[in-house]
PDB file of C-alpha atoms in Angstrom:
ATOM      1  CA  MET E   1    -169.495-121.798 -70.358  1.00 80.00           C
ATOM      2  CA  SER E   2    -165.731-122.113 -69.478  1.00 88.00           C
ATOM      3  CA  LEU E   3    -163.223-123.760 -71.639  1.00 88.00           C
ATOM      4  CA  PRO E   4    -162.871-127.084 -69.214  1.00 87.00           C
ATOM      5  CA  ASP E   5    -166.716-126.863 -69.192  1.00 89.00           C
ATOM      6  CA  ALA E   6    -167.023-126.919 -72.659  1.00 92.00           C
ATOM      7  CA  LEU E   7    -164.042-129.669 -73.156  1.00 92.00           C
ATOM      8  CA  LEU E   8    -165.816-131.947 -71.002  1.00 93.00           C
ATOM      9  CA  ALA E   9    -169.163-131.463 -72.435  1.00 93.00           C
ATOM     10  CA  ALA E  10    -167.723-131.912 -75.924  1.00 94.00           C
ATOM     11  CA  LEU E  11    -166.053-135.131 -75.081  1.00 94.00           C
ATOM     12  CA  ARG E  12    -168.884-136.504 -73.207  1.00 94.00           C
ATOM     13  CA  ASP E  13    -171.314-135.415 -76.171  1.00 96.00           C
ATOM     14  CA  PHE E  14    -168.891-137.053 -78.886  1.00 95.00           C
ATOM     15  CA  ALA E  15    -168.670-140.246 -77.226  1.00 95.00           C
ATOM     16  CA  ALA E  16    -172.678-140.506 -76.560  1.00 95.00           C
ATOM     17  CA  ARG E  17    -173.223-139.508 -80.104  1.00 96.00           C
ATOM     18  CA  ILE E  18    -170.988-142.328 -81.666  1.00 95.00           C
ATOM     19  CA  ASP E  19    -171.747-145.018 -78.866  1.00 95.00           C
ATOM     20  CA  ALA E  20    -175.695-144.524 -79.724  1.00 96.00           C
ATOM     21  CA  LEU E  21    -174.907-146.153 -83.225  1.00 95.00           C
ATOM     22  CA  ASP E  22    -173.682-149.405 -82.075  1.00 95.00           C
ATOM     23  CA  PRO E  23    -174.029-149.893 -78.269  1.00 93.00           C
ATOM     24  CA  ALA E  24    -172.988-153.596 -78.064  1.00 95.00           C
ATOM     25  CA  ALA E  25    -169.747-153.031 -79.712  1.00 96.00           C
ATOM     26  CA  PRO E  26    -166.857-154.504 -77.754  1.00 96.00           C
ATOM     27  CA  LEU E  27    -165.256-152.626 -74.795  1.00 96.00           C
ATOM     28  CA  VAL E  28    -162.095-150.907 -75.331  1.00 95.00           C
ATOM     29  CA  GLY E  29    -161.616-149.229 -71.824  1.00 95.00           C
ATOM     30  CA  ASP E  30    -162.640-146.285 -69.888  1.00 95.00           C
ATOM     31  CA  LEU E  31    -161.150-142.797 -70.546  1.00 94.00           C
ATOM     32  CA  GLU E  32    -160.851-140.336 -67.604  1.00 95.00           C
ATOM     33  CA  VAL E  33    -160.320-136.406 -68.225  1.00 93.00           C
ATOM     34  CA  ARG E  34    -159.829-134.250 -65.117  1.00 92.00           C
ATOM     35  CA  LEU E  35    -159.884-130.601 -65.818  1.00 89.00           C
ATOM     36  CA  GLY E  36    -160.219-127.482 -63.323  1.00 84.00           C
ATOM     37  CA  GLY E  37    -161.502-129.498 -60.372  1.00 87.00           C
ATOM     38  CA  GLN E  38    -163.869-131.538 -62.928  1.00 89.00           C
ATOM     39  CA  GLN E  39    -163.845-135.032 -64.085  1.00 89.00           C
ATOM     40  CA  VAL E  40    -165.585-137.040 -66.542  1.00 91.00           C
ATOM     41  CA  ARG E  41    -165.223-140.811 -67.152  1.00 93.00           C
ATOM     42  CA  LEU E  42    -166.117-142.143 -70.577  1.00 92.00           C
ATOM     43  CA  THR E  43    -166.569-145.630 -71.269  1.00 90.00           C
ATOM     44  CA  LEU E  44    -164.865-146.167 -74.697  1.00 94.00           C
ATOM     45  CA  ARG E  45    -166.605-148.896 -77.343  1.00 96.00           C
ATOM     46  CA  ALA E  46    -164.228-149.672 -80.357  1.00 97.00           C
ATOM     47  CA  PRO E  47    -166.084-147.366 -82.565  1.00 97.00           C
ATOM     48  CA  VAL E  48    -166.098-144.513 -80.056  1.00 96.00           C
ATOM     49  CA  ALA E  49    -162.428-145.264 -79.575  1.00 96.00           C
ATOM     50  CA  ARG E  50    -161.621-145.321 -83.393  1.00 96.00           C
ATOM     51  CA  ALA E  51    -163.638-142.090 -84.078  1.00 96.00           C
ATOM     52  CA  LEU E  52    -162.014-140.236 -81.605  1.00 95.00           C
ATOM     53  CA  VAL E  53    -158.567-140.989 -82.787  1.00 96.00           C
ATOM     54  CA  GLU E  54    -159.466-140.336 -86.586  1.00 97.00           C
ATOM     55  CA  ALA E  55    -161.060-136.933 -85.379  1.00 96.00           C
ATOM     56  CA  LEU E  56    -157.660-136.161 -83.350  1.00 94.00           C
ATOM     57  CA  ARG E  57    -155.438-136.963 -86.519  1.00 96.00           C
ATOM     58  CA  ALA E  58    -157.623-135.387 -88.915  1.00 96.00           C
ATOM     59  CA  TYR E  59    -157.742-132.076 -87.278  1.00 94.00           C
ATOM     60  CA  HIS E  60    -155.633-129.358 -88.818  1.00 91.00           C
ATOM     61  CA  ASP E  61    -154.819-126.224 -87.045  1.00 90.00           C
ATOM     62  CA  PRO E  62    -155.071-123.304 -89.244  1.00 88.00           C
ATOM     63  CA  ARG E  63    -151.941-121.652 -87.901  1.00 86.00           C
ATOM     64  CA  ASP E  64    -149.774-124.662 -89.176  1.00 88.00           C
ATOM     65  CA  GLN E  65    -148.177-123.736 -92.408  1.00 87.00           C
ATOM     66  CA  GLY E  66    -146.080-127.058 -92.241  1.00 87.00           C
ATOM     67  CA  ARG E  67    -142.571-127.858 -91.461  1.00 90.00           C
ATOM     68  CA  CYS E  68    -139.608-125.640 -92.605  1.00 91.00           C
ATOM     69  CA  ASP E  69    -137.343-127.318 -95.633  1.00 90.00           C
ATOM     70  CA  HIS E  70    -134.264-125.921 -93.999  1.00 88.00           C
ATOM     71  CA  CYS E  71    -134.579-126.575 -90.340  1.00 93.00           C
ATOM     72  CA  GLY E  72    -137.298-128.796 -89.882  1.00 92.00           C
ATOM     73  CA  GLY E  73    -139.018-126.422 -87.479  1.00 91.00           C
ATOM     74  CA  ARG E  74    -143.013-126.290 -87.079  1.00 90.00           C
ATOM     75  CA  ARG E  75    -143.168-122.348 -86.892  1.00 90.00           C
ATOM     76  CA  LEU E  76    -143.617-120.948 -90.426  1.00 89.00           C
ATOM     77  CA  ASP E  77    -145.600-117.641 -90.376  1.00 88.00           C
ATOM     78  CA  ASP E  78    -148.082-116.321 -93.079  1.00 85.00           C
ATOM     79  CA  ASN E  79    -145.204-115.293 -95.336  1.00 81.00           C
ATOM     80  CA  PHE E  80    -143.766-118.600 -95.461  1.00 83.00           C
ATOM     81  CA  LEU E  81    -140.588-117.432 -93.427  1.00 86.00           C
ATOM     82  CA  CYS E  82    -139.531-119.817 -90.414  1.00 91.00           C
ATOM     83  CA  ARG E  83    -139.529-118.119 -87.194  1.00 91.00           C
ATOM     84  CA  ASP E  84    -136.767-120.562 -86.001  1.00 93.00           C
ATOM     85  CA  CYS E  85    -134.128-120.202 -88.896  1.00 93.00           C
ATOM     86  CA  GLY E  86    -135.464-117.086 -90.562  1.00 89.00           C
ATOM     87  CA  ARG E  87    -135.193-118.452 -93.986  1.00 88.00           C
ATOM     88  CA  PRO E  88    -138.035-118.218 -96.642  1.00 87.00           C
ATOM     89  CA  ASN E  89    -139.673-121.950 -97.116  1.00 85.00           C
ATOM     90  CA  GLY E  90    -140.622-123.701-100.186  1.00 83.00           C
ATOM     91  CA  LEU E  91    -140.972-122.540-103.858  1.00 84.00           C
ATOM     92  CA  PHE E  92    -143.502-119.589-102.779  1.00 79.00           C
ATOM     93  CA  GLY E  93    -141.446-118.582 -99.686  1.00 79.00           C
ATOM     94  CA  GLN E  94    -138.545-118.061-102.012  1.00 81.00           C
ATOM     95  CA  LEU E  95    -140.483-116.184-104.510  1.00 84.00           C
ATOM     96  CA  LEU E  96    -141.859-113.896-102.022  1.00 79.00           C
ATOM     97  CA  ALA E  97    -138.300-113.188-100.658  1.00 80.00           C
ATOM     98  CA  GLU E  98    -136.922-112.428-104.244  1.00 85.00           C
ATOM     99  CA  ARG E  99    -139.482-110.070-105.052  1.00 86.00           C
ATOM    100  CA  ALA E 100    -139.326-108.222-101.716  1.00 83.00           C
ATOM    101  CA  ALA E 101    -135.426-108.191-102.440  1.00 84.00           C
ATOM    102  CA  ARG E 102    -136.095-106.371-105.630  1.00 87.00           C
ATOM    103  CA  TYR E 103    -138.967-104.159-104.194  1.00 83.00           C
ATOM    104  CA  THR E 104    -137.945-100.307-104.487  1.00 84.00           C
ATOM    105  CA  GLU E 105    -140.169 -97.574-103.186  1.00 85.00           C
ATOM    106  CA  SER E 106    -141.965 -95.483-105.996  1.00 84.00           C
ATOM    107  CA  GLU E 107    -140.987 -91.726-106.389  1.00 84.00           C
ATOM    108  CA  ALA E 108    -143.196 -89.303-105.100  1.00 82.00           C
ATOM    109  CA  ILE E 109    -145.636 -87.766-107.644  1.00 84.00           C
ATOM    110  CA  GLU E 110    -145.226 -83.851-107.912  1.00 81.00           C
ATOM    111  CA  ALA E 111    -148.388 -81.958-107.231  1.00 76.00           C
ATOM    112  CA  PRO E 112    -149.296 -79.942-110.194  1.00 74.00           C
ATOM    113  CA  PRO E 113    -148.471 -76.216-109.942  1.00 75.00           C
ATOM    114  CA  GLY E 114    -151.410 -74.042-108.482  1.00 69.00           C
ATOM    115  CA  GLY E 115    -153.414 -76.449-106.683  1.00 63.00           C
ATOM    116  CA  ARG E 116    -154.474 -79.975-105.681  1.00 64.00           C
ATOM    117  CA  HIS E 117    -156.516 -80.613-108.903  1.00 61.00           C
ATOM    118  CA  ALA E 118    -155.718 -79.641-112.562  1.00 57.00           C
ATOM    119  CA  ARG E 119    -159.353 -77.843-112.853  1.00 59.00           C
ATOM    120  CA  ASP E 120    -158.103 -75.924-109.980  1.00 52.00           C
ATOM    121  CA  THR E 121    -155.772 -73.851-112.110  1.00 52.00           C
ATOM    122  CA  ALA E 122    -158.338 -73.011-114.938  1.00 53.00           C
TER     123      ALA E 122
END
């Protein structure tokens, strides 16, 4: 199923599922959605309209890490660095930046003389 088909079907199913609970509720209006040459027209009663508003407002995109404390941008990466201003965000972001600044590469461990393993030398 294509994305436009899936979206239109989801809207139609959502409205029908909620509308079935109170088919005599007051009518709010009609909603028309057109995608890819297809169209769906939904009659919205008050419970369906409220449910749609609530569902849209409650959705949280897992990529959304919040707003940057410095520039107000909405593009924080998984490390809490703002992709707009480049600064770490919040206490956790600042902690990550400080730890990264203090990081030093460990020295290489020398191989024991005579082989890969100590028992190889016996």
